[in-house]
Coordinates of C-alpha atoms in Angstrom, one line a residue:
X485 CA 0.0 0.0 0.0
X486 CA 1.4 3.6 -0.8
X487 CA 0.4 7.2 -0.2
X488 CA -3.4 6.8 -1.4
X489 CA -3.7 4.8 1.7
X490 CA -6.7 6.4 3.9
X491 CA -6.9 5.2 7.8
X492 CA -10.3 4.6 9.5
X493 CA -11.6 3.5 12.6
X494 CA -14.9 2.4 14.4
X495 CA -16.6 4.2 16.6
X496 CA -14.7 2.8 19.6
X497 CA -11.4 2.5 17.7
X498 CA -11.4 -1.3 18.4
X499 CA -11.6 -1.4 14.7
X500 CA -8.7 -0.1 12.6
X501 CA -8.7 0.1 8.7
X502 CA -6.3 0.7 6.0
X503 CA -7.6 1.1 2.7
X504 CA -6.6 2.1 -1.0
X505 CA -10.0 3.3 -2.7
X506 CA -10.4 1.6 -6.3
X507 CA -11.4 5.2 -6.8
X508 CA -11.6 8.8 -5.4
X509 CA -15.4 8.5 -5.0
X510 CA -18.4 8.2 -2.8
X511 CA -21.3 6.2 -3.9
X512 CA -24.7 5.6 -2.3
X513 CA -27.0 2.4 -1.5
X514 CA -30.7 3.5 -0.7
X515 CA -31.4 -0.6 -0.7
X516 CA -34.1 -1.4 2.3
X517 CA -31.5 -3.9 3.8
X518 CA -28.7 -0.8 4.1
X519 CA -31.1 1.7 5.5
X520 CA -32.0 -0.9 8.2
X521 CA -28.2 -1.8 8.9
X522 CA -27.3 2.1 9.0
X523 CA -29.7 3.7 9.4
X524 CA -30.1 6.4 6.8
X525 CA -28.1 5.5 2.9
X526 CA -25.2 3.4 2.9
X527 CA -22.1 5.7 1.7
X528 CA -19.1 3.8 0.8
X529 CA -16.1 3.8 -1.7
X530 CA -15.1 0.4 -3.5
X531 CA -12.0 -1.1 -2.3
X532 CA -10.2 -4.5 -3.9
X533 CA -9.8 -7.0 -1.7
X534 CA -5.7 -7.4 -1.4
X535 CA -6.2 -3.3 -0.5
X536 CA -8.1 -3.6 3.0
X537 CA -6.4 -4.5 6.4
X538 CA -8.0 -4.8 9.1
X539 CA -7.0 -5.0 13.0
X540 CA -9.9 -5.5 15.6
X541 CA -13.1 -7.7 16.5
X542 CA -14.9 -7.9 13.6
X543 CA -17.8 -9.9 12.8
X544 CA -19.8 -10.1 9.6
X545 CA -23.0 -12.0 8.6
X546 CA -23.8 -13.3 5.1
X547 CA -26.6 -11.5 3.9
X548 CA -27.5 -13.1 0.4
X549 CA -26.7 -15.3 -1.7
X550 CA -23.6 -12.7 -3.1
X551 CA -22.4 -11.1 -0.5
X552 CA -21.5 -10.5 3.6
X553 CA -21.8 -7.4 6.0
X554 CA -19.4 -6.8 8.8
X555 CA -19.5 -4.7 12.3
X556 CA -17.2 -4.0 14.9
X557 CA -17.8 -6.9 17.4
X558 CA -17.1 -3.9 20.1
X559 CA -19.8 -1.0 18.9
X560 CA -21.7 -2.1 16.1
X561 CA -20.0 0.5 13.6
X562 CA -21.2 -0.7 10.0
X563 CA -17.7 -1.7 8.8
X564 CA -18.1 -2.9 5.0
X565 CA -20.4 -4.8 2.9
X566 CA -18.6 -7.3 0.8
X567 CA -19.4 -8.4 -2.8
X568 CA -18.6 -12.5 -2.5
X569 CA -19.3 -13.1 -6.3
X570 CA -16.0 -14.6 -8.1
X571 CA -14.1 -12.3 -10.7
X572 CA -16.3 -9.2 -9.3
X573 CA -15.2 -9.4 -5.4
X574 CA -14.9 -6.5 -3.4
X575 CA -15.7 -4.1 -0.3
X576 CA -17.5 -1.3 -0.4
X577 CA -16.5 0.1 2.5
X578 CA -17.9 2.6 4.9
X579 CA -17.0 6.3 4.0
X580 CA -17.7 7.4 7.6
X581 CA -15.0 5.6 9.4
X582 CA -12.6 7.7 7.2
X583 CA -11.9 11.7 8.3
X584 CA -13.6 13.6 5.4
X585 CA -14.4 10.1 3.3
X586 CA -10.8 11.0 2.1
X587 CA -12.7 13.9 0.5
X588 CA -14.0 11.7 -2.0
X589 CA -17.2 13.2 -4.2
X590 CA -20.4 11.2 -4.4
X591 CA -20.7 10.0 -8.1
X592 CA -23.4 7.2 -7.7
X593 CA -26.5 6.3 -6.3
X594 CA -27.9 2.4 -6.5
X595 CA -31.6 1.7 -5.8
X596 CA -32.7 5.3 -6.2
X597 CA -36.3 4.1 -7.0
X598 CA -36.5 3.1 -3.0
X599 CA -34.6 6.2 -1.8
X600 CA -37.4 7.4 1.1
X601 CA -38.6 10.8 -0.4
X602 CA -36.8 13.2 2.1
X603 CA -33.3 11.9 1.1
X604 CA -31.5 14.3 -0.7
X605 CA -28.0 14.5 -2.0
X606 CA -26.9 17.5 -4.1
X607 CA -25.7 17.6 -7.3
X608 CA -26.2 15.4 -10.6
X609 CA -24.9 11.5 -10.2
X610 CA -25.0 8.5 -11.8
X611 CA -28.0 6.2 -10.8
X612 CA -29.1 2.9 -11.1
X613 CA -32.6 1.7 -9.7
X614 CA -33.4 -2.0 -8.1
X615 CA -33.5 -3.6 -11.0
X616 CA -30.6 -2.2 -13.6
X617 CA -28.5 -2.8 -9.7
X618 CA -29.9 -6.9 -9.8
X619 CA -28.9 -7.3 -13.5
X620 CA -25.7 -6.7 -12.7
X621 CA -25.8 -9.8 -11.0
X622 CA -28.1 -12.2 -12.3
X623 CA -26.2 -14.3 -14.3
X624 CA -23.4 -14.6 -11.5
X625 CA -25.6 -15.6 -8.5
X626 CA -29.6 -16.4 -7.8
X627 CA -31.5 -14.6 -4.7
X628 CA -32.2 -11.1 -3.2
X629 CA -28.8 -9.0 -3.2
X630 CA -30.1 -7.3 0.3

């Protein structure tokens, strides 16, 4: 890992994280599954899998039939959620454990046709809605993605 490197942290700091983004961006999830597990939209950037460490008690939880979401064990912080499918794998990790979300700009938002009505985000993006986002994986893996 070089100079692109950003450090994050949990809540708690039980959880440490050193990440190279794939890219410098932000992008959104408005999926039903990652406004339960956050609370609001999911905001992450994509990170390749050989470009995460991680120190601390972690624990994740296989949440479809393509992919895992992880925690610290300590605090609960929403660490990642982790694309399992072969030749595609990868984490999007979560942009708030990282001071300024490495200043990153938000270039994307998935399921935008169940974004609640009161969520906003400024400026023009790139969207995909629920079913342009499952296409993506349909010939790779069966099931909901949530």
């Amino acid at each position: 890992m070089s100079e692109d490197i950003l450090e994050g942290r949990c809540m708690c700091g039980a959880v440490t994280l050193s990440a190279r983004p794939k890219a410098p961006e932000l992008h959104a999830c408005h999926c039903s599954s990652c406004r339960r597990w956050t609370g609001s939209a999911f905001v992450e950037f994509d990170v390749a899998p050989e470009d995460l460490k991680v120190e601390g008690p972690v624990k994740s939880r296989v949440s479809s039939n393509w992919a895992e979401r992880a925690w610290c064990d300590e605090c609960g912080s929403t660490l990642w959620y982790h694309l399992t499918v072969p030749g595609q794998e990868y984490y999007a990790v979560s942009a708030g454990l990282f001071p300024n979300s490495g200043g990153f700009e938000l270039t994307k938002e998935i399921y935008i046709d169940r974004k609640p009505d009161g969520y906003r985000f400024a400026g023009k993006r790139k969207t995909l809605t629920k079913h342009e986002v499952e296409a993506l994986f349909a010939s790779s893996a069966e099931g909901d993605p949530q």
